[in-house]
Amino acid sequence: GAVVSQHPSWVICKSGTSVKIECRSLDFQATTMFWYRQFPKQSLMLMATSNEGSKATYEQGVEKDKFLINHASLTLSTLTVTSAHPEDSSFYICSARARGAGELFFGEGSRLTVL
Amino acid sequence: DAKTTQPTSMDCAEGRAANLPCNHSTISGNEYVYWYRQIHSQGPQYIIHGLKNNETNEMASLIITEDRKSSTLILPHATLRDTAVYYCIVRVATAAGNKLTFGGGTRVLVKP
């Protein structure tokens, strides 16, 4: 299947700092990318949908000014957690869909720990 | 997208077939059934999907009932590496959106 890569795999930061997570589709062009968040022992919660070249669509309850999403190219989307706090500590996962394809492919996830 | 209901957890023996049920009684005619699994601390992995007919690939088989209100994912010979949370999702495969909404899934433990 298609490959989606996330970087970094894990990151530890101090409270108040901002963290950027990258999501890349390595062997296909991703017209749409999705960002999920997963807390321990819970299911994945969709945060936002990002289409290349346009603003992201955020799910209800997700602060767009806190979780900045950029999808500037067909192979890269970034999620920036601004002014991170301990409650933002979570497993962040992206997924991507190729043009005209049905299934979504997921990245390996990025574990964020805010101290 | 239609809601799905799966058992919270199940155990199965290594080498035996694992049958994972999923109820989706409110599925509409243009919604597909997708299965993904998530091994601990990894991103979800696509397994299989189908609309009406039964499907099989190198990982699993998907059996969809005639009324499409339920389906079963079959892992023919479970291995210890199949221990994971399995998610059954129904969604419309349209050009716009195409987002996946995850439920609780079934936590499958394959035992030696």
Coordinates of N, CA and C in Angstrom, one line a residue:
Chain A
G1 N 0.8 -1.2 0.0 CA 0.0 0.0 0.0 C 0.8 1.2 0.0
A2 N 0.2 2.4 -0.1 CA 0.9 3.7 -0.2 C 1.5 4.0 1.2
V3 N 2.6 4.8 1.2 CA 3.3 5.1 2.4 C 3.1 6.5 2.8
V4 N 2.7 6.6 4.1 CA 2.6 8.0 4.7 C 3.6 8.0 5.9
S5 N 4.4 9.1 5.9 CA 5.4 9.2 6.9 C 5.2 10.4 7.8
Q6 N 5.4 10.2 9.1 CA 5.2 11.4 10.0 C 6.6 11.6 10.7
H7 N 6.8 12.9 11.0 CA 8.0 13.3 11.7 C 7.7 14.5 12.6
P8 N 8.2 14.5 13.8 CA 9.0 13.4 14.4 C 8.0 12.3 15.0
S9 N 8.6 11.2 15.3 CA 7.9 10.0 15.9 C 7.5 10.4 17.3
W10 N 8.3 11.1 18.0 CA 8.0 11.5 19.3 C 8.7 12.8 19.6
V11 N 8.1 13.6 20.5 CA 8.7 14.9 20.8 C 8.2 15.2 22.2
I12 N 9.2 15.8 23.0 CA 8.9 16.3 24.3 C 9.2 17.8 24.3
C13 N 8.3 18.6 24.8 CA 8.5 20.0 24.8 C 8.1 20.6 26.1
K14 N 8.5 21.8 26.3 CA 8.1 22.6 27.5 C 6.8 23.2 27.3
S15 N 6.0 23.4 28.4 CA 4.7 24.1 28.3 C 4.9 25.5 27.8
G16 N 4.1 25.9 26.8 CA 4.1 27.2 26.3 C 4.8 27.3 24.9
T17 N 5.6 26.3 24.6 CA 6.3 26.3 23.3 C 5.4 25.7 22.2
S18 N 5.8 25.9 21.0 CA 5.0 25.3 19.8 C 5.7 24.2 19.2
V19 N 5.0 23.2 18.7 CA 5.6 22.0 18.1 C 5.0 21.8 16.7
K20 N 5.8 21.5 15.8 CA 5.3 21.2 14.4 C 5.5 19.7 14.1
I21 N 4.5 19.1 13.6 CA 4.5 17.7 13.1 C 4.2 17.7 11.6
E22 N 5.1 16.9 10.9 CA 5.0 16.8 9.5 C 4.4 15.5 9.1
C23 N 3.6 15.5 8.0 CA 3.0 14.3 7.4 C 3.3 14.4 5.9
R24 N 3.9 13.3 5.5 CA 4.3 13.3 4.1 C 3.8 12.0 3.4
S25 N 3.2 12.2 2.2 CA 2.9 11.0 1.4 C 4.1 10.8 0.5
L26 N 4.7 9.6 0.6 CA 6.0 9.3 0.0 C 5.9 8.9 -1.4
D27 N 4.8 8.2 -1.8 CA 4.8 7.6 -3.2 C 3.5 7.9 -3.9
F28 N 2.8 9.0 -3.4 CA 1.6 9.4 -4.1 C 1.2 10.8 -3.8
Q29 N 0.4 11.4 -4.6 CA 0.0 12.8 -4.3 C -1.3 12.8 -3.5
A30 N -1.3 13.4 -2.3 CA -2.4 13.4 -1.4 C -3.2 14.6 -1.5
T31 N -4.4 14.5 -2.2 CA -5.2 15.7 -2.3 C -5.8 16.1 -1.0
T32 N -6.1 15.1 -0.1 CA -6.7 15.4 1.2 C -5.9 14.6 2.3
M33 N -5.7 15.3 3.3 CA -5.1 14.7 4.5 C -5.9 15.0 5.7
F34 N -5.9 14.1 6.7 CA -6.7 14.2 7.9 C -5.8 14.1 9.1
W35 N -6.1 14.9 10.1 CA -5.3 14.8 11.4 C -6.2 14.3 12.5
Y36 N -5.7 13.3 13.2 CA -6.4 12.7 14.3 C -5.6 12.9 15.6
R37 N -6.3 12.8 16.7 CA -5.6 12.8 18.0 C -6.1 11.5 18.8
Q38 N -5.3 10.9 19.5 CA -5.7 9.7 20.3 C -5.1 9.8 21.7
F39 N -5.9 9.8 22.7 CA -5.5 9.7 24.1 C -5.4 8.2 24.5
P40 N -4.6 7.9 25.5 CA -4.4 6.5 25.9 C -5.7 5.8 26.1
K41 N -5.7 4.6 25.6 CA -6.9 3.6 25.7 C -8.2 4.2 25.0
Q42 N -8.0 5.2 24.2 CA -9.2 5.7 23.5 C -9.1 5.6 22.0
S43 N -10.2 5.8 21.3 CA -10.1 5.7 19.9 C -9.6 7.0 19.2
L44 N -9.4 6.9 17.9 CA -8.9 8.1 17.2 C -10.1 9.1 17.1
M45 N -9.7 10.4 17.3 CA -10.7 11.5 17.2 C -10.2 12.4 16.1
L46 N -11.1 12.6 15.1 CA -10.7 13.4 14.0 C -10.6 14.9 14.4
M47 N -9.5 15.5 14.1 CA -9.4 16.9 14.4 C -9.7 17.8 13.3
A48 N -9.2 17.5 12.1 CA -9.4 18.4 10.9 C -9.1 17.7 9.6
T49 N -9.7 18.2 8.6 CA -9.5 17.8 7.2 C -8.8 18.9 6.5
S50 N -7.7 18.5 5.8 CA -7.0 19.5 5.0 C -6.9 19.1 3.6
N51 N -7.3 20.1 2.7 CA -7.2 19.9 1.3 C -6.0 20.8 0.7
E52 N -5.3 20.3 -0.2 CA -4.1 21.0 -0.7 C -4.6 22.3 -1.3
G53 N -3.9 23.3 -0.8 CA -4.1 24.7 -1.3 C -5.3 25.4 -0.7
S54 N -6.0 24.8 0.3 CA -7.1 25.6 0.9 C -7.0 25.4 2.4
K55 N -7.9 26.2 3.0 CA -7.9 26.2 4.5 C -8.4 24.8 5.0
A56 N -8.0 24.4 6.2 CA -8.4 23.2 6.8 C -9.8 23.4 7.3
T57 N -10.6 22.3 7.4 CA -11.9 22.2 8.0 C -11.7 21.5 9.3
Y58 N -12.1 22.2 10.4 CA -11.9 21.7 11.7 C -13.2 21.0 12.3
E59 N -13.0 20.0 13.0 CA -14.2 19.3 13.7 C -14.6 20.2 14.8
Q60 N -15.9 20.0 15.2 CA -16.4 20.8 16.3 C -15.6 20.6 17.6
G61 N -15.3 21.7 18.2 CA -14.6 21.6 19.5 C -13.0 21.6 19.4
V62 N -12.5 21.6 18.1 CA -11.1 21.7 17.9 C -10.7 23.2 17.6
E63 N -9.8 23.7 18.4 CA -9.5 25.2 18.2 C -8.5 25.4 17.0
K64 N -9.0 26.1 16.0 CA -8.2 26.2 14.8 C -7.0 27.1 15.1
D65 N -7.0 28.0 16.0 CA -5.9 28.9 16.3 C -4.8 28.2 17.2
K66 N -5.2 27.1 17.8 CA -4.3 26.3 18.6 C -3.6 25.2 17.7
F67 N -4.4 24.6 16.9 CA -3.9 23.6 16.0 C -3.9 24.1 14.6
L68 N -2.7 24.6 14.2 CA -2.6 25.2 12.9 C -2.2 24.1 11.9
I69 N -3.0 24.0 10.8 CA -2.8 23.0 9.8 C -2.5 23.7 8.5
N70 N -1.4 23.2 7.8 CA -1.0 23.8 6.5 C -0.8 22.6 5.6
H71 N -1.4 22.7 4.4 CA -1.3 21.7 3.4 C -0.8 22.3 2.1
A72 N 0.4 22.8 2.1 CA 0.9 23.6 1.0 C 1.2 22.9 -0.3
S73 N 1.5 21.6 -0.2 CA 1.8 20.8 -1.4 C 1.0 19.5 -1.4
L74 N 1.1 18.8 -2.5 CA 0.4 17.5 -2.6 C 1.0 16.4 -1.8
T75 N 2.2 16.6 -1.2 CA 2.8 15.6 -0.5 C 3.1 15.9 1.0
L76 N 2.7 17.1 1.4 CA 3.1 17.5 2.8 C 2.0 18.3 3.4
S77 N 1.7 17.9 4.6 CA 0.8 18.6 5.5 C 1.5 18.8 6.9
T78 N 1.3 19.9 7.5 CA 1.9 20.1 8.8 C 0.8 20.5 9.8
L79 N 1.0 20.0 11.1 CA 0.2 20.3 12.2 C 1.1 21.0 13.2
T80 N 0.8 22.2 13.6 CA 1.5 23.0 14.6 C 0.6 23.1 15.8
V81 N 1.1 22.6 16.9 CA 0.4 22.8 18.2 C 1.0 24.0 18.8
T82 N 0.3 25.1 18.9 CA 0.8 26.3 19.4 C 0.6 26.4 20.9
S83 N 1.6 27.1 21.6 CA 1.5 27.2 23.0 C 1.0 26.0 23.7
A84 N 1.8 24.9 23.5 CA 1.4 23.6 24.0 C 1.3 23.6 25.6
H85 N 0.3 22.8 26.1 CA 0.2 22.6 27.5 C 0.1 21.1 27.7
P86 N 0.3 20.7 29.0 CA 0.3 19.2 29.3 C -0.9 18.5 28.8
E87 N -2.1 19.2 28.8 CA -3.3 18.5 28.3 C -3.3 18.2 26.8
D88 N -2.3 18.8 26.1 CA -2.2 18.6 24.6 C -1.3 17.3 24.4
S89 N -0.8 16.8 25.4 CA 0.0 15.5 25.3 C -0.9 14.5 24.7
S90 N -0.5 13.9 23.6 CA -1.3 12.9 23.0 C -0.6 12.2 21.8
F91 N -1.2 11.3 21.2 CA -0.7 10.6 20.0 C -1.4 11.3 18.8
Y92 N -0.6 11.9 17.9 CA -1.2 12.6 16.8 C -0.9 11.8 15.5
I93 N -2.0 11.5 14.7 CA -1.9 10.7 13.6 C -2.4 11.4 12.4
C94 N -1.7 11.3 11.2 CA -2.3 11.8 10.0 C -2.6 10.7 9.1
S95 N -3.5 11.0 8.1 CA -3.8 10.0 7.1 C -4.0 10.8 5.8
A96 N -3.8 10.1 4.7 CA -3.8 10.7 3.4 C -4.6 9.9 2.4
R97 N -5.2 10.6 1.5 CA -5.9 9.9 0.4 C -5.4 10.4 -0.9
A98 N -5.1 9.4 -1.8 CA -4.7 9.8 -3.2 C -5.9 10.3 -4.0
R99 N -5.6 11.0 -5.0 CA -6.6 11.5 -5.9 C -7.4 10.3 -6.5
G100 N -8.7 10.3 -6.4 CA -9.5 9.2 -7.0 C -9.5 7.9 -6.2
A101 N -8.8 7.8 -5.1 CA -8.7 6.6 -4.4 C -9.7 6.5 -3.3
G102 N -10.1 5.3 -2.9 CA -11.1 5.2 -1.8 C -10.4 5.1 -0.4
E103 N -9.4 4.2 -0.3 CA -8.9 4.0 1.1 C -8.0 5.1 1.5
L104 N -7.9 5.2 2.8 CA -6.9 6.2 3.4 C -5.8 5.4 4.0
F105 N -4.6 6.0 3.9 CA -3.4 5.4 4.5 C -2.9 6.3 5.6
F106 N -2.5 5.7 6.7 CA -2.1 6.4 7.9 C -0.6 6.4 8.1
G107 N -0.2 7.5 8.7 CA 1.2 7.6 9.2 C 1.4 6.8 10.4
E108 N 2.7 6.8 10.9 CA 3.0 6.0 12.1 C 2.6 6.6 13.4
G109 N 2.2 7.9 13.3 CA 1.9 8.6 14.5 C 3.0 9.4 15.1
S110 N 2.7 10.5 15.8 CA 3.7 11.3 16.5 C 3.2 11.4 18.0
R111 N 4.1 11.0 18.9 CA 3.7 11.1 20.3 C 4.2 12.4 20.9
L112 N 3.3 13.3 21.3 CA 3.7 14.5 21.9 C 3.6 14.5 23.4
T113 N 4.6 14.9 24.1 CA 4.6 15.0 25.6 C 5.0 16.4 26.0
V114 N 4.1 17.1 26.6 CA 4.3 18.5 27.0 C 4.5 18.5 28.5
L115 N 5.7 19.0 28.9 CA 6.1 19.0 30.4 C 5.6 20.2 31.1
Chain B
D1 N -22.1 9.6 8.4 CA -21.8 8.2 8.2 C -22.5 7.3 9.2
A2 N -22.8 6.1 8.8 CA -23.5 5.2 9.7 C -22.7 4.8 10.9
K3 N -23.4 4.5 12.0 CA -22.7 4.0 13.2 C -22.5 2.5 13.2
T4 N -21.4 2.1 13.8 CA -21.1 0.6 13.8 C -21.1 0.2 15.3
T5 N -21.3 -1.1 15.5 CA -21.3 -1.7 16.8 C -20.4 -2.9 16.8
Q6 N -19.4 -2.9 17.6 CA -18.4 -4.1 17.7 C -18.3 -4.5 19.1
P7 N -18.0 -5.8 19.3 CA -17.7 -6.2 20.7 C -16.4 -5.5 21.2
T8 N -16.4 -5.3 22.5 CA -15.2 -4.5 23.0 C -13.9 -5.3 22.9
S9 N -14.0 -6.6 23.1 CA -12.8 -7.4 23.1 C -13.1 -8.8 22.8
M10 N -12.0 -9.5 22.3 CA -12.2 -10.9 22.1 C -10.8 -11.6 22.1
D11 N -10.7 -12.8 22.5 CA -9.5 -13.6 22.5 C -9.6 -14.6 21.4
C12 N -8.5 -15.0 20.8 CA -8.5 -16.1 19.9 C -7.2 -16.8 20.0
A13 N -7.2 -18.1 19.5 CA -6.0 -18.9 19.6 C -5.1 -18.8 18.4
E14 N -3.9 -18.7 18.6 CA -2.9 -18.7 17.5 C -3.1 -19.8 16.6
G15 N -3.1 -19.5 15.3 CA -3.3 -20.6 14.3 C -4.7 -20.8 13.9
R16 N -5.7 -20.4 14.7 CA -7.1 -20.5 14.4 C -7.6 -19.3 13.7
A17 N -8.8 -19.5 13.1 CA -9.4 -18.3 12.4 C -10.0 -17.4 13.4
A18 N -9.9 -16.1 13.2 CA -10.5 -15.1 14.1 C -11.7 -14.5 13.3
N19 N -12.9 -14.5 13.9 CA -14.0 -13.9 13.2 C -14.5 -12.7 14.0
L20 N -14.4 -11.6 13.4 CA -14.7 -10.3 14.1 C -16.0 -9.8 13.5
P21 N -17.1 -9.7 14.4 CA -18.4 -9.2 13.9 C -18.5 -7.7 14.0
C22 N -19.3 -7.2 13.1 CA -19.6 -5.7 13.1 C -21.1 -5.5 12.7
N23 N -21.8 -4.8 13.5 CA -23.2 -4.4 13.1 C -23.3 -3.0 12.6
H24 N -23.9 -2.8 11.5 CA -24.1 -1.5 10.9 C -25.5 -1.5 10.3
S25 N -26.5 -1.5 11.2 CA -27.9 -1.7 10.8 C -28.4 -0.5 10.0
T26 N -27.8 0.7 10.2 CA -28.3 1.9 9.6 C -27.5 2.3 8.3
I27 N -26.8 1.3 7.8 CA -25.9 1.6 6.6 C -26.8 2.0 5.4
S28 N -26.4 2.9 4.7 CA -27.2 3.3 3.5 C -26.5 2.7 2.2
G29 N -27.3 2.8 1.1 CA -26.9 2.0 -0.1 C -25.5 2.4 -0.7
N30 N -25.1 3.6 -0.4 CA -23.8 4.0 -1.0 C -22.6 4.0 0.0
E31 N -22.8 3.4 1.1 CA -21.8 3.3 2.1 C -21.0 2.0 2.0
Y32 N -19.7 2.1 2.1 CA -18.8 1.0 2.1 C -18.5 0.6 3.5
V33 N -18.1 -0.7 3.7 CA -17.7 -1.2 5.0 C -16.1 -1.3 4.9
Y34 N -15.4 -0.6 5.8 CA -14.0 -0.6 5.8 C -13.5 -1.2 7.1
W35 N -12.4 -1.9 7.1 CA -11.8 -2.4 8.3 C -10.3 -1.9 8.3
Y36 N -10.0 -1.4 9.5 CA -8.6 -1.0 9.8 C -8.2 -1.7 11.1
R37 N -6.9 -1.8 11.3 CA -6.5 -2.3 12.6 C -5.4 -1.4 13.1
Q38 N -5.2 -1.3 14.4 CA -4.2 -0.5 15.0 C -3.4 -1.3 16.1
I39 N -2.2 -1.6 15.7 CA -1.3 -2.2 16.7 C -0.8 -1.2 17.6
H40 N -0.5 -1.6 18.8 CA -0.2 -0.6 19.9 C 0.9 0.4 19.5
S41 N 0.5 1.7 19.7 CA 1.4 2.8 19.4 C 1.8 3.0 18.0
Q42 N 1.0 2.5 17.1 CA 1.2 2.7 15.7 C 0.0 3.3 15.0
G43 N 0.1 3.8 13.8 CA -1.0 4.3 13.1 C -1.9 3.2 12.6
P44 N -3.1 3.4 12.3 CA -4.0 2.4 11.8 C -3.5 1.8 10.4
Q45 N -3.8 0.6 10.2 CA -3.4 -0.1 9.0 C -4.7 -0.5 8.2
Y46 N -4.7 -0.2 7.0 CA -5.9 -0.6 6.2 C -5.9 -2.2 6.0
I47 N -7.1 -2.8 6.1 CA -7.1 -4.2 5.9 C -7.9 -4.5 4.7
I48 N -9.2 -4.1 4.6 CA -10.0 -4.5 3.5 C -11.2 -3.6 3.5
H49 N -11.9 -3.6 2.4 CA -13.2 -2.9 2.3 C -14.1 -3.5 1.3
G50 N -15.4 -3.3 1.4 CA -16.4 -3.9 0.5 C -17.7 -3.1 0.5
L51 N -18.5 -3.4 -0.5 CA -19.8 -2.7 -0.6 C -20.9 -3.7 -0.5
K52 N -21.0 -4.7 -1.3 CA -22.0 -5.7 -1.2 C -21.4 -7.1 -1.2
N53 N -20.5 -7.4 -2.1 CA -20.0 -8.7 -2.3 C -18.9 -9.0 -1.2
N54 N -18.7 -10.3 -1.0 CA -17.6 -10.7 -0.1 C -16.3 -10.4 -0.8
E55 N -15.3 -10.0 0.0 CA -14.0 -9.7 -0.5 C -12.9 -10.4 0.2
T56 N -11.9 -10.7 -0.5 CA -10.7 -11.4 0.1 C -9.4 -10.8 -0.4
N57 N -8.5 -10.6 0.5 CA -7.1 -10.2 0.1 C -6.1 -11.0 0.9
E58 N -4.9 -10.6 0.8 CA -3.8 -11.4 1.4 C -3.9 -11.3 3.0
M59 N -4.6 -10.4 3.5 CA -4.7 -10.2 4.9 C -5.9 -10.9 5.5
A60 N -7.0 -10.7 4.8 CA -8.3 -11.2 5.5 C -9.4 -11.4 4.4
S61 N -10.5 -11.8 5.0 CA -11.8 -11.9 4.2 C -12.8 -11.1 4.8
L62 N -13.7 -10.5 4.0 CA -14.8 -9.7 4.5 C -16.1 -10.3 4.0
I63 N -16.9 -10.7 5.0 CA -18.2 -11.3 4.6 C -19.3 -10.3 5.0
I64 N -20.1 -9.8 4.0 CA -21.1 -8.9 4.3 C -22.5 -9.6 4.1
T65 N -23.4 -9.4 5.0 CA -24.7 -10.1 4.9 C -25.5 -9.5 3.7
E66 N -26.4 -10.3 3.3 CA -27.2 -9.8 2.1 C -27.9 -8.5 2.3
D67 N -28.4 -8.3 3.5 CA -29.1 -7.0 3.8 C -28.1 -5.9 4.2
R68 N -26.8 -6.3 4.2 CA -25.7 -5.3 4.5 C -25.8 -4.7 5.9
K69 N -26.6 -5.3 6.8 CA -26.7 -4.7 8.1 C -25.6 -5.2 9.1
S70 N -24.8 -6.2 8.6 CA -23.7 -6.6 9.5 C -22.6 -7.2 8.6
S71 N -21.5 -7.4 9.1 CA -20.4 -8.0 8.4 C -19.4 -8.7 9.4
T72 N -18.6 -9.5 8.8 CA -17.6 -10.2 9.6 C -16.2 -10.2 8.9
L73 N -15.3 -9.8 9.7 CA -13.9 -9.8 9.2 C -13.3 -11.1 9.7
I74 N -12.7 -11.8 8.7 CA -12.1 -13.1 9.1 C -10.6 -13.1 8.8
L75 N -9.8 -13.3 9.9 CA -8.4 -13.6 9.8 C -8.2 -15.1 9.8
P76 N -7.8 -15.6 8.6 CA -7.9 -17.1 8.5 C -7.0 -17.9 9.4
H77 N -5.8 -17.4 9.7 CA -4.9 -18.1 10.6 C -4.2 -17.0 11.5
A78 N -4.8 -16.8 12.6 CA -4.3 -15.7 13.5 C -2.9 -16.0 14.0
T79 N -2.1 -14.9 14.0 CA -0.8 -15.0 14.6 C -0.7 -14.0 15.7
L80 N 0.4 -14.2 16.5 CA 0.5 -13.3 17.7 C 0.6 -11.8 17.2
R81 N 1.1 -11.6 16.0 CA 1.3 -10.3 15.5 C -0.1 -9.6 15.0
D82 N -1.1 -10.4 15.0 CA -2.4 -9.9 14.7 C -3.1 -9.3 15.9
T83 N -2.5 -9.4 17.1 CA -3.0 -8.7 18.3 C -3.1 -7.2 18.0
A84 N -4.3 -6.6 18.1 CA -4.5 -5.2 17.8 C -5.9 -4.8 18.1
V85 N -6.2 -3.6 17.9 CA -7.6 -3.1 17.9 C -8.1 -3.0 16.5
Y86 N -9.2 -3.7 16.2 CA -9.8 -3.7 14.9 C -11.0 -2.8 14.8
Y87 N -11.0 -1.9 13.8 CA -12.0 -1.0 13.7 C -12.9 -1.3 12.4
C88 N -14.2 -1.3 12.6 CA -15.1 -1.4 11.5 C -15.7 -0.1 11.2
I89 N -15.6 0.4 10.0 CA -16.1 1.8 9.7 C -17.0 1.7 8.5
V90 N -18.1 2.4 8.5 CA -18.8 2.5 7.2 C -18.8 4.0 6.8
R91 N -18.6 4.2 5.5 CA -18.5 5.6 5.0 C -18.8 5.6 3.5
V92 N -19.2 6.8 3.1 CA -19.4 7.0 1.7 C -18.1 7.3 1.0
A93 N -17.8 6.6 -0.1 CA -16.5 6.8 -0.8 C -16.8 7.9 -1.9
T94 N -16.9 9.1 -1.4 CA -17.2 10.2 -2.4 C -15.9 11.0 -2.6
A95 N -15.9 11.8 -3.5 CA -14.7 12.6 -3.8 C -14.4 13.6 -2.7
A96 N -15.4 14.2 -2.2 CA -15.2 15.2 -1.1 C -15.2 14.6 0.3
G97 N -14.4 15.1 1.1 CA -14.4 14.6 2.5 C -13.8 13.3 2.7
N98 N -14.5 12.2 2.5 CA -14.0 10.9 2.7 C -13.4 10.6 4.0
K99 N -13.8 11.3 5.0 CA -13.2 11.1 6.3 C -13.7 9.9 7.0
L100 N -12.8 9.3 7.8 CA -13.1 8.1 8.6 C -13.4 8.5 10.0
T101 N -14.5 8.0 10.5 CA -14.9 8.3 11.9 C -14.8 6.9 12.7
F102 N -13.9 6.9 13.6 CA -13.6 5.7 14.3 C -14.5 5.5 15.6
G103 N -15.0 4.3 15.7 CA -15.7 3.9 17.0 C -14.7 3.3 17.9
G104 N -15.2 2.5 18.9 CA -14.4 1.9 19.9 C -13.5 0.8 19.4
G105 N -14.0 0.1 18.4 CA -13.2 -1.0 17.9 C -13.3 -2.3 18.8
T106 N -12.7 -3.4 18.3 CA -12.6 -4.6 19.1 C -11.1 -4.9 19.4
R107 N -10.8 -5.0 20.6 CA -9.4 -5.3 21.1 C -9.3 -6.8 21.0
V108 N -8.4 -7.3 20.0 CA -8.2 -8.7 19.8 C -6.9 -9.1 20.4
L109 N -6.9 -10.1 21.2 CA -5.7 -10.7 21.8 C -5.6 -12.1 21.3
V110 N -4.5 -12.3 20.5 CA -4.2 -13.6 20.0 C -3.3 -14.3 21.0
K111 N -3.7 -15.5 21.5 CA -3.0 -16.2 22.5 C -2.3 -17.4 22.0
P112 N -1.1 -17.7 22.5 CA -0.4 -18.9 22.0 C -1.1 -20.2 22.3

